[in-house]
XYZ file of C-alpha atoms in Angstrom:
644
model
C 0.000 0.000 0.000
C 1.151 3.763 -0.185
C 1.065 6.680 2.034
C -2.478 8.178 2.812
C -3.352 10.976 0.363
C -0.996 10.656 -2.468
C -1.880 9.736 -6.171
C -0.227 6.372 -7.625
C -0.222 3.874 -9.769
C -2.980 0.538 -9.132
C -2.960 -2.780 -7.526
C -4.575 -6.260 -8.336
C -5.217 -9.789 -7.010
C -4.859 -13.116 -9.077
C -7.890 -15.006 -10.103
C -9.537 -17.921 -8.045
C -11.824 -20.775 -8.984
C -13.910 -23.353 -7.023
C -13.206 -25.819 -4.739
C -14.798 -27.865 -7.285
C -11.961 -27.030 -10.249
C -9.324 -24.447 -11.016
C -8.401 -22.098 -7.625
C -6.419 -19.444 -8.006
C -5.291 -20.442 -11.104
C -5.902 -19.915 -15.090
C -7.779 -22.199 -17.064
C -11.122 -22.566 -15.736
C -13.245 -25.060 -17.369
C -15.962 -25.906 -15.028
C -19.892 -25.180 -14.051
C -19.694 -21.971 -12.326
C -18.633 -20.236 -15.260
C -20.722 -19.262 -18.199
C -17.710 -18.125 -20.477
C -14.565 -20.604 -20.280
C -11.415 -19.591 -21.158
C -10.481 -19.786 -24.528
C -7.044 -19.804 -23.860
C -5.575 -23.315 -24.410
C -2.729 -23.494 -21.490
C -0.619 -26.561 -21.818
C -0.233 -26.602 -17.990
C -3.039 -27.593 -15.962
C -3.208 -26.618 -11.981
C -4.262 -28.758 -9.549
C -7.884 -27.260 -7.830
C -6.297 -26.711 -3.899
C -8.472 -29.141 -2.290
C -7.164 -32.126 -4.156
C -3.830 -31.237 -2.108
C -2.993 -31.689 1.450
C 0.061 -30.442 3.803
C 2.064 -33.200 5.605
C 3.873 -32.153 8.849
C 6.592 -29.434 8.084
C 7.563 -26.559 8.793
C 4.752 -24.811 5.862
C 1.907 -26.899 7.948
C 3.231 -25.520 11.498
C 2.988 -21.969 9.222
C -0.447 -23.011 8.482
C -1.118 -24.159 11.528
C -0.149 -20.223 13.497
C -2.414 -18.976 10.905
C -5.765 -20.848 11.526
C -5.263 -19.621 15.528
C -4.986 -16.021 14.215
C -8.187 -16.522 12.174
C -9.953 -17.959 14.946
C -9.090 -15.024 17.643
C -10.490 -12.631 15.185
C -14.207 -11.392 15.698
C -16.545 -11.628 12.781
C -18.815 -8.877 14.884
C -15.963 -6.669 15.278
C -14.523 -7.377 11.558
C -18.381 -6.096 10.657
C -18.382 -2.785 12.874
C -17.144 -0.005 10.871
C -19.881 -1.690 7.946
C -22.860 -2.085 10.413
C -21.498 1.888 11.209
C -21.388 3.585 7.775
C -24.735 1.705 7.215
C -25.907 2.878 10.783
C -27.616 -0.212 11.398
C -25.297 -1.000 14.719
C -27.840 -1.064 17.287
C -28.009 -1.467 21.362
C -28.979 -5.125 21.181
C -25.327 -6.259 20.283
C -23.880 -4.394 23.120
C -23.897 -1.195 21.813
C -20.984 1.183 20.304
C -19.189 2.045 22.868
C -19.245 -1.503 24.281
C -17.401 -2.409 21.009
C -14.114 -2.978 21.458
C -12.412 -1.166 17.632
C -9.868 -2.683 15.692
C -6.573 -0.379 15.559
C -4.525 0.712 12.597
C -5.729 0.353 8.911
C -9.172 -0.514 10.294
C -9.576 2.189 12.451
C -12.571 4.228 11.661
C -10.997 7.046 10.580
C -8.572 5.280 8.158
C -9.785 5.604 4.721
C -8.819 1.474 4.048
C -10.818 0.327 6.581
C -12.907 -3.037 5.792
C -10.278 -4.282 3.514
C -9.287 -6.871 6.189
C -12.346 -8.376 5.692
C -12.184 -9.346 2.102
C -8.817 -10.552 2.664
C -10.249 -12.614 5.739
C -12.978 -14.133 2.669
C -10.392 -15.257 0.520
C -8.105 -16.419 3.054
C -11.377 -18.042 4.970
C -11.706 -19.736 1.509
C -8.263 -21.084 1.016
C -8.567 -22.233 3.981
C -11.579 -24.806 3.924
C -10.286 -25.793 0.190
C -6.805 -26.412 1.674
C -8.189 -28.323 5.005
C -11.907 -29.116 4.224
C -12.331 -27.888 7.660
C -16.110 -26.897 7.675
C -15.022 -24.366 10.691
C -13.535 -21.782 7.642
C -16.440 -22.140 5.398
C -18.967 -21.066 8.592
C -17.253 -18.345 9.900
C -16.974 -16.916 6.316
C -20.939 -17.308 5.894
C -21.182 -15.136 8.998
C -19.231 -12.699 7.529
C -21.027 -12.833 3.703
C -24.711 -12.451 5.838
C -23.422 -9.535 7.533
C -22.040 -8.240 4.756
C -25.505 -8.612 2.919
C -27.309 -6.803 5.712
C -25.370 -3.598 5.012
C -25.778 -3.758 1.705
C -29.496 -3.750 2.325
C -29.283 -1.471 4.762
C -27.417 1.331 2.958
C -29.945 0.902 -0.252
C -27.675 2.492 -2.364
C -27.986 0.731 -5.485
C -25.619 -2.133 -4.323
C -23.191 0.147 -2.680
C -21.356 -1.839 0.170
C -17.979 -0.811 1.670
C -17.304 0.419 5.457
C -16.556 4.272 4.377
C -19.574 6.154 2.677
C -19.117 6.848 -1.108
C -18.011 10.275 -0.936
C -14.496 8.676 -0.562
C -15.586 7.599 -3.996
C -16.706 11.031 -5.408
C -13.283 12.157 -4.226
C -11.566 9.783 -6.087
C -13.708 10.736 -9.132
C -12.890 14.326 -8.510
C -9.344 13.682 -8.261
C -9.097 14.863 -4.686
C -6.533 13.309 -2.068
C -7.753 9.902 -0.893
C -6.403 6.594 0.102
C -6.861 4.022 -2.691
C -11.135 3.198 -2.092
C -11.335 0.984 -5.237
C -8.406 -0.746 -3.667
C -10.272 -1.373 -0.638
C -12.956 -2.409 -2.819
C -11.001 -4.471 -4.924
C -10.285 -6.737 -1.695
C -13.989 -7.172 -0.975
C -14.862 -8.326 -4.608
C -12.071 -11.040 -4.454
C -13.156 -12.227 -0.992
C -16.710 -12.373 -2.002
C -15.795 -14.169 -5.487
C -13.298 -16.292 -3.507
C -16.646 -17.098 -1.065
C -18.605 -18.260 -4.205
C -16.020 -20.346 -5.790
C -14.682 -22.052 -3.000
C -17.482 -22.124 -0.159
C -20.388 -22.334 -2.574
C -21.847 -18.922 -1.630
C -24.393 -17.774 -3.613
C -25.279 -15.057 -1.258
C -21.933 -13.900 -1.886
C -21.860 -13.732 -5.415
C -25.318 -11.768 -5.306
C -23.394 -9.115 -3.090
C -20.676 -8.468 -5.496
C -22.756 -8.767 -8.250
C -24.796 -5.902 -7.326
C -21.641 -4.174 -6.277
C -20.771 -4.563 -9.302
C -23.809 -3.081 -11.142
C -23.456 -0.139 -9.030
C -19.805 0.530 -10.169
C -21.175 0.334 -13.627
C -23.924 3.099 -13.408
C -21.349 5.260 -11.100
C -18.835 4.974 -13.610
C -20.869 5.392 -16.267
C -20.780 8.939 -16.920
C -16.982 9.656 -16.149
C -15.516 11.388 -19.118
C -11.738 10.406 -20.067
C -9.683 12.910 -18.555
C -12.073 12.386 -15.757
C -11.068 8.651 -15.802
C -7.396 9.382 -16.678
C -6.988 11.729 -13.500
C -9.134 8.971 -10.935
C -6.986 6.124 -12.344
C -3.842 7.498 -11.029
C -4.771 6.516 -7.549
C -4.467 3.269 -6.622
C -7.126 1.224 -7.401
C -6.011 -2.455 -6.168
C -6.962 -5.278 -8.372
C -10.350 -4.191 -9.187
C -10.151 -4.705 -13.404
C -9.124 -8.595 -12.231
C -12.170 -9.337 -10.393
C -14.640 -7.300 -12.847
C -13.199 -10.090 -15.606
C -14.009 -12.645 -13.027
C -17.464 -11.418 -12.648
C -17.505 -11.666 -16.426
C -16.428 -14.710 -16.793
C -18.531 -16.264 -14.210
C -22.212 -14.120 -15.119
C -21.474 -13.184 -18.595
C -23.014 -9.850 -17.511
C -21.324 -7.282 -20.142
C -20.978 -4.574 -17.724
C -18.324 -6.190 -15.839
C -16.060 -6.581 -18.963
C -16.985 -3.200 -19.306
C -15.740 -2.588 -15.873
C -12.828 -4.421 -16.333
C -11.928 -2.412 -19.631
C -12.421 0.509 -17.895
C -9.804 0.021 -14.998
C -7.160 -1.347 -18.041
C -4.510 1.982 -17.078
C -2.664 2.954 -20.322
C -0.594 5.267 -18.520
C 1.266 1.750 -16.891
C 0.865 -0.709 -19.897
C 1.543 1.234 -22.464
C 4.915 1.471 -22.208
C 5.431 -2.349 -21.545
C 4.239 -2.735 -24.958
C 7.051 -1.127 -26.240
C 9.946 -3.172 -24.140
C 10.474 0.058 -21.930
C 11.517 -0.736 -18.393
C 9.343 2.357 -16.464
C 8.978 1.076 -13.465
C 11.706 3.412 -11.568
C 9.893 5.080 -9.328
C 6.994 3.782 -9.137
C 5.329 2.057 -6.339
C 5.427 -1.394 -7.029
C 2.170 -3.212 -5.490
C 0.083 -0.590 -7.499
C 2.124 -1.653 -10.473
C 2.245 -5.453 -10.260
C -1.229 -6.708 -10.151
C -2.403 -4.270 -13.385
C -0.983 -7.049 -15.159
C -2.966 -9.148 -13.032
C -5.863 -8.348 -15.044
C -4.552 -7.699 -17.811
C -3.246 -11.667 -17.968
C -6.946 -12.432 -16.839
C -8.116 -10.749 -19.982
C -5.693 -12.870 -21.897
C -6.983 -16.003 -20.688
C -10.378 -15.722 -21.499
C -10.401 -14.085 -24.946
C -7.257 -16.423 -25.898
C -5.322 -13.543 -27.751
C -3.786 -10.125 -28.200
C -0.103 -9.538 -26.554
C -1.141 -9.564 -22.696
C 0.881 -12.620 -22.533
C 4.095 -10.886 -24.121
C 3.895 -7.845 -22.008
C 3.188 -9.918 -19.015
C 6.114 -11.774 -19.431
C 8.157 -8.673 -20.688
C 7.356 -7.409 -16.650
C 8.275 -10.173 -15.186
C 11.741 -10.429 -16.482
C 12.628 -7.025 -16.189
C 11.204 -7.559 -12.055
C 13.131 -10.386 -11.133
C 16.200 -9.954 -13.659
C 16.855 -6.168 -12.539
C 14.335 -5.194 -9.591
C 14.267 -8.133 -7.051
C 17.076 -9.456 -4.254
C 18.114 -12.954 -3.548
C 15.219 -13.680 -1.668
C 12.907 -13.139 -4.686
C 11.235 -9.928 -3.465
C 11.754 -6.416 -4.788
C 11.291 -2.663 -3.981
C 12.540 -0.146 -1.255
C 9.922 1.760 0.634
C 7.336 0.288 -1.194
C 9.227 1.446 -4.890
C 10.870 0.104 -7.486
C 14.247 1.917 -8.292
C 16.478 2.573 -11.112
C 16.781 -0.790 -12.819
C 20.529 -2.889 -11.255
C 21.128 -0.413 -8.334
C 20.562 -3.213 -5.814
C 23.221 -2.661 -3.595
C 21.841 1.173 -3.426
C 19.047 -0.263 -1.675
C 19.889 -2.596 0.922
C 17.516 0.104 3.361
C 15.197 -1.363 6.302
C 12.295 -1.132 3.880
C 12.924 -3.397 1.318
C 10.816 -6.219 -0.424
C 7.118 -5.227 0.748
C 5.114 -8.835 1.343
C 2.381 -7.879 -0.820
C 4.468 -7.686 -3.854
C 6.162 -10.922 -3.458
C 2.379 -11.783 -2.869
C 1.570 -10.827 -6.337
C 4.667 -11.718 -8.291
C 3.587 -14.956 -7.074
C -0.014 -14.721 -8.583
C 1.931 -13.039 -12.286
C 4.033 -16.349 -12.134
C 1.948 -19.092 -11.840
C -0.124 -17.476 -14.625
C 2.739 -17.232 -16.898
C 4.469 -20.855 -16.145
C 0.720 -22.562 -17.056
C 0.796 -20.806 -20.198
C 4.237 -22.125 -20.867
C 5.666 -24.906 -19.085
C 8.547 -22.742 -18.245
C 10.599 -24.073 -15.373
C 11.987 -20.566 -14.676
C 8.943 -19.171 -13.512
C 8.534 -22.433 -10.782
C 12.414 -21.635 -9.884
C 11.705 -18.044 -9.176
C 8.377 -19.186 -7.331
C 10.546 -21.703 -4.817
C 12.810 -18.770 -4.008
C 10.330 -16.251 -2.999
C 8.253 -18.781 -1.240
C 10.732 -20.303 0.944
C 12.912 -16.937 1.429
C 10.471 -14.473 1.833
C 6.592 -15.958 2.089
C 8.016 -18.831 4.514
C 9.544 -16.210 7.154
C 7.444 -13.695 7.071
C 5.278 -15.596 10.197
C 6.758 -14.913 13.371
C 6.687 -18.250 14.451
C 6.179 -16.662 18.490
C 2.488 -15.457 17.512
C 1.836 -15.882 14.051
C 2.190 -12.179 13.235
C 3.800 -10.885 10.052
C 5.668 -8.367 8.538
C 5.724 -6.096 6.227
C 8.948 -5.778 4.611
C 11.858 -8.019 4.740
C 14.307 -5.884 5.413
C 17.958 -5.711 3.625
C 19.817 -3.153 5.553
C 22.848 -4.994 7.570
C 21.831 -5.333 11.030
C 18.295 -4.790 10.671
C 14.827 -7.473 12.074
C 12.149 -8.188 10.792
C 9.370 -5.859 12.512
C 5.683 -7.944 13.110
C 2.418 -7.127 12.813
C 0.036 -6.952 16.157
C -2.813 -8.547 16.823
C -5.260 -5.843 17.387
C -3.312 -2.622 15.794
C -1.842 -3.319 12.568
C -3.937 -4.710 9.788
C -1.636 -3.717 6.626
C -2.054 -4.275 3.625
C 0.469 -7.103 4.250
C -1.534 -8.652 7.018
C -4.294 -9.006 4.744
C -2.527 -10.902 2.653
C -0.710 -13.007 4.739
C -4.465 -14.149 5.619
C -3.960 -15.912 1.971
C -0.185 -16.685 2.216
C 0.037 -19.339 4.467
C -3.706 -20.364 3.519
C -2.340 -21.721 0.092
C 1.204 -23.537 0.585
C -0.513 -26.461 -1.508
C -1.030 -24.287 -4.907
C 2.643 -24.545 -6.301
C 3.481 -27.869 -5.235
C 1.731 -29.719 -8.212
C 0.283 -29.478 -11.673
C -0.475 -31.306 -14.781
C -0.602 -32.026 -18.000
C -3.031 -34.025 -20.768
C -1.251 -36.842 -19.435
C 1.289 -36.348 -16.469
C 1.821 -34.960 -13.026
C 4.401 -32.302 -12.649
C 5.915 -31.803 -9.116
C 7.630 -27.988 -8.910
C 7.908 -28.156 -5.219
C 9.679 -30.053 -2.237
C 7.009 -29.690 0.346
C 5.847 -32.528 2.154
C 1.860 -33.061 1.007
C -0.422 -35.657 -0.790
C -1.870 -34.933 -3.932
C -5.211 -36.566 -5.162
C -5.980 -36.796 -8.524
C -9.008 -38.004 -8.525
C -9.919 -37.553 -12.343
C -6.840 -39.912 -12.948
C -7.620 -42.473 -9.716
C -3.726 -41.392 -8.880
C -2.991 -40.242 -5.488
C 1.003 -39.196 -4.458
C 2.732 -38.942 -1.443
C 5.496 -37.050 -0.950
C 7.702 -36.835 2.458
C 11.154 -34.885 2.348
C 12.493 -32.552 5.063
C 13.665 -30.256 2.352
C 15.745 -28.019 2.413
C 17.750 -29.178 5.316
C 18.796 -31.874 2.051
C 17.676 -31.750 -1.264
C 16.275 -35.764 -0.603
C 12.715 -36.251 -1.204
C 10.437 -39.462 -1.244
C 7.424 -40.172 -3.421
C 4.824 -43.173 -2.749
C 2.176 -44.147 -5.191
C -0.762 -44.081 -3.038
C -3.991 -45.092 -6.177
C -2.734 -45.877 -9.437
C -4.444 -45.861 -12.787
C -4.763 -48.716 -15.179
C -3.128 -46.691 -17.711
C -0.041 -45.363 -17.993
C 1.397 -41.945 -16.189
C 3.955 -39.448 -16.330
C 5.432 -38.095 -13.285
C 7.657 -35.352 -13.495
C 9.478 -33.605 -11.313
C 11.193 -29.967 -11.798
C 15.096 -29.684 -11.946
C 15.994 -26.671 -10.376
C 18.420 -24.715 -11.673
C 20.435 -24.558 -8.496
C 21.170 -28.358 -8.748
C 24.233 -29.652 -10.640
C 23.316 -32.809 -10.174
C 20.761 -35.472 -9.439
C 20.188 -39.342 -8.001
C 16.927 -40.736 -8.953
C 15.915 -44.092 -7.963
C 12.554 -46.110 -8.553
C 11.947 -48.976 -6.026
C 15.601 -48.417 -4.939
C 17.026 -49.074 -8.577
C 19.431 -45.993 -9.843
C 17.566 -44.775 -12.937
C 19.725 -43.767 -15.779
C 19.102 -39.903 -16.930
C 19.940 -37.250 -19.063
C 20.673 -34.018 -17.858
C 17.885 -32.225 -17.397
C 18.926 -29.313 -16.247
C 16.480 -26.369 -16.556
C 14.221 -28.787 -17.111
C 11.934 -32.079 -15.512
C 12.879 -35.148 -14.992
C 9.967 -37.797 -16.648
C 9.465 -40.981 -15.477
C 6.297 -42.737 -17.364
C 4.575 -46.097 -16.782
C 1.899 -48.109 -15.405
C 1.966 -47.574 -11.683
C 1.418 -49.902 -8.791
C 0.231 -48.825 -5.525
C 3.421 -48.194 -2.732
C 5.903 -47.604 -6.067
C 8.282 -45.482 -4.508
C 10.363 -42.780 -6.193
C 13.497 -41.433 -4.352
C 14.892 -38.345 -5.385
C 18.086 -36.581 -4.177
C 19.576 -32.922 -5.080
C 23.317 -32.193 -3.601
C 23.218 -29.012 -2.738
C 25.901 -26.977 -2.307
C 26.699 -23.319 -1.178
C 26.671 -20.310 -3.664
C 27.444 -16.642 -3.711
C 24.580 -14.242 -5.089
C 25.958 -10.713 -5.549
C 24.225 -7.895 -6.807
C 23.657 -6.493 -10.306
C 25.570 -3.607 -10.142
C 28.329 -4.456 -7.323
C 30.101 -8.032 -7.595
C 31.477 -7.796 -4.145
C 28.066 -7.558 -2.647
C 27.156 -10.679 -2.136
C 24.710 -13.019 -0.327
C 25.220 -16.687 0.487
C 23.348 -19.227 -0.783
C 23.020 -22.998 -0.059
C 20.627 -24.225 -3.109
C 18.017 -21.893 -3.424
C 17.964 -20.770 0.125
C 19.294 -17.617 1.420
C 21.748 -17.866 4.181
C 21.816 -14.434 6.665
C 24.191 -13.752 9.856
C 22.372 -14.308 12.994
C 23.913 -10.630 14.780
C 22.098 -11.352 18.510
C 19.309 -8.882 19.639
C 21.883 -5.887 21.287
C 19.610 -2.725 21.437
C 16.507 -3.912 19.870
C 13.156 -1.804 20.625
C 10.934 -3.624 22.990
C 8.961 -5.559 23.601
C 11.682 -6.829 20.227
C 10.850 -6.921 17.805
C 7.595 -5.458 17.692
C 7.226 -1.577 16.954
C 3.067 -0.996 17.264
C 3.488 1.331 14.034
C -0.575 1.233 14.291
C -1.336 4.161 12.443
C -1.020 4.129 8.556
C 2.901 4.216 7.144
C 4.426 4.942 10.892
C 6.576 1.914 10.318
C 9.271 4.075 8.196
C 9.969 6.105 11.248
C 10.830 2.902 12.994
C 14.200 2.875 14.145
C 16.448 -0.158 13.891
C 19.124 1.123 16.204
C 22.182 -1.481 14.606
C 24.961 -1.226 16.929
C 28.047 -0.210 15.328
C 30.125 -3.185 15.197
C 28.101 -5.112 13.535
C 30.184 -7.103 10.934
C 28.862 -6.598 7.693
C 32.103 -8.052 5.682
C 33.347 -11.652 5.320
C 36.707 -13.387 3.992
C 35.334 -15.318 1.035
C 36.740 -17.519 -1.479
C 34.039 -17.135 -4.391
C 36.271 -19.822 -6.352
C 35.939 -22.564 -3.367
C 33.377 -21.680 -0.993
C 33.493 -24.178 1.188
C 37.015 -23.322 1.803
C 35.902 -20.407 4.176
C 32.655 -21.670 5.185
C 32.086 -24.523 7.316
C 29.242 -26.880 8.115
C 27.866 -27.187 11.819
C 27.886 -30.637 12.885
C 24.643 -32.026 13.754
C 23.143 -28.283 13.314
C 20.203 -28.682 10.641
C 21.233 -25.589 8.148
C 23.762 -23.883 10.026
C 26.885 -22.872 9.002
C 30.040 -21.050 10.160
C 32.491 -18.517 8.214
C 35.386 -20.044 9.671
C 37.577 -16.363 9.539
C 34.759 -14.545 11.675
C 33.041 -17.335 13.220
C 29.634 -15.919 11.939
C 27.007 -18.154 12.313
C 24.754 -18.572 8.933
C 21.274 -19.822 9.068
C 18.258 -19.911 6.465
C 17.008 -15.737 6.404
C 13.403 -17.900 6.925
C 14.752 -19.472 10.199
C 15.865 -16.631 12.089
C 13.176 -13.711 13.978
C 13.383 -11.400 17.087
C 17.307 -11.018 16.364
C 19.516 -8.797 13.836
C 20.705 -10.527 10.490
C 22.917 -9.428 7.663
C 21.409 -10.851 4.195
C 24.045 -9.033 1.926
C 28.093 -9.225 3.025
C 31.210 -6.793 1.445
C 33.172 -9.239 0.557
C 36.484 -9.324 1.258
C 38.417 -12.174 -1.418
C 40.601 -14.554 0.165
């Protein structure tokens, strides 16, 4: 998100399906939609309830995230809705017996009631990724209050927790803080609530939400439209093509068409790299929708700009742990190491480059884009849960020295928070997809896949990455045969693969998947094992800035917790963008260089014996541990180094 009052560029949300098909993904192909994509993706995604997490550190994740769901209050989540609608009367304890939520739900924040579509789709992912009935009824609570304001305010379908004059002064071009992006939020949740849960109350909500955006933004002329669309406006033109798709109503492609912001695309179109200085979450999810549009019409060059993005992002914007920005903006395209501040790589981006990449790798095959999707999962999504309380934060922060600074319970409520209600409510989307005729595996996270359409169920156990081993049982196998094929990574050099404990003879594959094809037998076993070894990742424009790798993990200093705020790490900053006067306070001798021998590596780093991923420099006796692993204490991510 972006500082209250100030004009930028929009935001958007990737698409999501039914638990009864395609979630979250492209491709959609099933009863709940009247048009079906026309796009013909060779890459298929698994639907997230066919998918469940096996113990591991992404279920324990999981696990922090369902307690935080179930501490918050649907009644309280409701309040500043039931208020704007003034229907919060004395029989539910009356308003001063309500106890407020703090920071970007405040009632005088102009984002308030985003949470709560968050909390939809996140309540969603949840009971497709558990089939815990507990998700899907707190979520109908939420959906029948939300209906009751709607009624209430009988204003043509008008729903949101701030009255529409933060509306007219977006369509004025007056200073306001991003309302369709609130907006955007509750569409998704309540589209998530239909296509997951089965809601059609919810799908009546935002489909008269919808209708009312259409007559409201009916009459805006185009400099009118030009001036509003500078603010940020969240994912909104994403989940008008979803409403499309699903109703076939035309005035949600209209909708969508209208939120399409030339001033951003444009440019892309032309292989110009603009994004220096803009702010990057209201950049990233434009194409977000503009992907969506792709999918369903099944041409035009969406696809090519898409991609054009996304390489220029992670090829020139983003750090080693897959994330990107600095105070919430892109920067001048290879000035990394100009921007190693305490307000780098916002979640929400990393959130949405996510989304932008498993779009692109189903309409390729590509294994780049599931490379880049391992990194930022496992170095940034992974440890942003503070594994104390299930908090999260909002940046991961490169500056030497610096911690990672949570959310809190009852005063926060980010933009990041909201999303981090879908984060860890999805592990199981990247794991697996398919083909016509063959299962791909992109990810080494313990979980059982069910394919039911196929009678094939996998199981697959590995304690990756403390070793790149990981084990896969045939748990239902077809009468026909079926491919199974699992990703090479490009950090591997090499690779063991055995079937029933025979060595199977390969080509290399790297950059690619290794296929293994035949008629299955229940309890077939399939070991596979990645060495991995310990790389240096230095920065585009300085080669002695480096961070250490060990496959595709990033490795930080663990620097102790001298001088942190307290309670560490937590800072309160409760009220809008007060996190970028938080003060890190590094203590001055804090070593940021290290002797390194790029040339042998292991030469000046050293294992810890019997230490799960842990690591020593053996000149400064720093100790290195996954950047994921280590909260409530100082870390350095990127080192001077000094050649030995």
């Amino acid at each position: 998100m972006f500082r209250k009052g100030f004009f930028i560029l929009g935001i958007a949300s990737l698409f999501s399906y039914s638990i009864e098909a395609q979630s979250h993904y492209p491709g959609q192909h099933h009863s709940k939609f009247v048009l079906h994509d026309q796009l013909s993706s060779p890459i298929q995604a698994f639907d997230l309830h066919q998918i469940r997490l096996l113990d591991g550190r992404f279920k324990e994740n999981m696990l922090r995230e369902q307690a935080w769901i179930k501490q918050l209050d649907t009644k309280r989540l409701l309040h500043s809705f039931r208020n704007n609608a003034g229907v919060y009367t004395a029989n539910e304890g009356g308003y001063f017996a309500m106890k407020k939520y703090g920071g970007w739900e405040s009632l005088d924040c102009d984002l308030r009631g985003h949470t709560t579509g968050h909390l939809l789709s996140g309540l969603a992912l949840m009971y497709a990724q558990t089939g815990d009935d507990y998700y899907k009824l707190k979520a109908d609570s939420l959906v029948k209050g939300l209906a009751e304001v709607q009624t209430a305010l009988n204003q043509e379908g008008y729903l949101s927790a701030f009255p529409q004059e933060l509306i007219n002064r977006n369509l004025a071009g007056k200073s306001v803080w991003a309302p369709w992006y609130t907006l955007h939020k509750i569409y998704a949740g309540l589209i998530d609530q239909y296509l997951y849960c089965d809601s059609k109350q919810a799908l009546s909500i935002a489909e008269k939400m919808g209708l009312w955006a259409y007559k409201k933004l009916q009459p805006v002329s185009p400099e009118q439209r030009r001036i509003m669309l500078r603010n940020e406006f969240g994912g909104i033109n994403e989940s008008f093509y979803n409403l499309y798709a699903i109703t076939g109503k035309k005035e949600f492609q209209w909708l969508a068409e209208f939120f399409y912001h030339n001033e951003t695309i444009d440019p892309l179109k032309e292989g110009k790299d603009v994004l220096d200085p803009k702010h990057a979450n209201t950049f990233i999810p434009k194409l977000l929708g503009l992907t969506r549009n792709y999918e369903i019409v099944g041409k035009g060059d969406a696809d090519t700009i898409a991609a054009f993005f996304w390489n220029t992002v992670i090829n020139h914007h983003s750090f080693a742990t897959g994330s990107n920005s600095d105070k919430e903006h892109f920067f001048k395209s290879d000035e990394l190491s100009k921007h190693l501040s305490g307000y780098t790589g916002e979640t929400c981006n990393v959130y949405n480059m996510l989304k932008l990449t498993r779009h692109l790798y189903t309409h390729t095959g590509d294994v780049k884009y599931a490379d880049y999707y391992e990194k930022a999962l496992f170095n940034h999504i992974l440890g942003q849960q503070d594994p104390a309380t299930g908090m999260v934060a909002y940046f991961l922060p490169m500056l030497a020295g610096a911690h990672k600074v949570y959310s809190t319970p009852e005063n926060s409520f980010w933009c990041c928070v909201g999303s981090g209600f879908e984060n860890h409510a999805k592990y199981g989307e990247g794991i697996y997809y398919h083909d016509a005729n063959s299962v791909l595996v992109n990810l080494f996270i313990s979980s059982e896949l069910n394919w039911k359409e196929q009678n094939f169920s996998l199981k697959q156990e590995t304690i990756f990455p403390q070793n790149g081993q990981t084990k896969f049982t045939i748990t239902a196998a077809p009468t026909q045969p079926l491919g199974i094929k699992i990703r090479y990574p490009s950090w591997a050099k090499s690779v063991v693969v055995k079937l029933n404990g025979k060595v199977q003879k390969l080509k290399n594959l790297a950059g690619g998947y290794i296929s293994l094809s035949q008629k299955w037998k229940v309890n077939d076993i399939i070991e596979v094992e990645f060495p991995m070894e310990l790389s240096l990742k230095s920065t585009n424009d300085n080669a002695n800035k480096v961070a250490i790798m060990y496959g595709p993990i990033v490795l930080a200093g663990k620097m102790g917790t001298a001088q942190m705020n307290s309670p560490a790490p937590y800072s309160d900053p409760s009220v809008y963008n007060d996190y970028y006067k938080y003060q890190y306070h590094i203590p001055a001798d804090i070593i940021t260089s290290l002797h390194l021998n790029p040339q042998n590596i292991t030469s000046t780093i050293e294992k810890v014996p019997n230490e799960a991923l842990t690591f020593k420099t053996k000149a400064e006796g720093i100790i290195l541990q996954p950047l994921y692993n280590i909260h409530r204490e100082r870390y350095v991510v990127y080192w001077d180094m000094i050649h030995e």
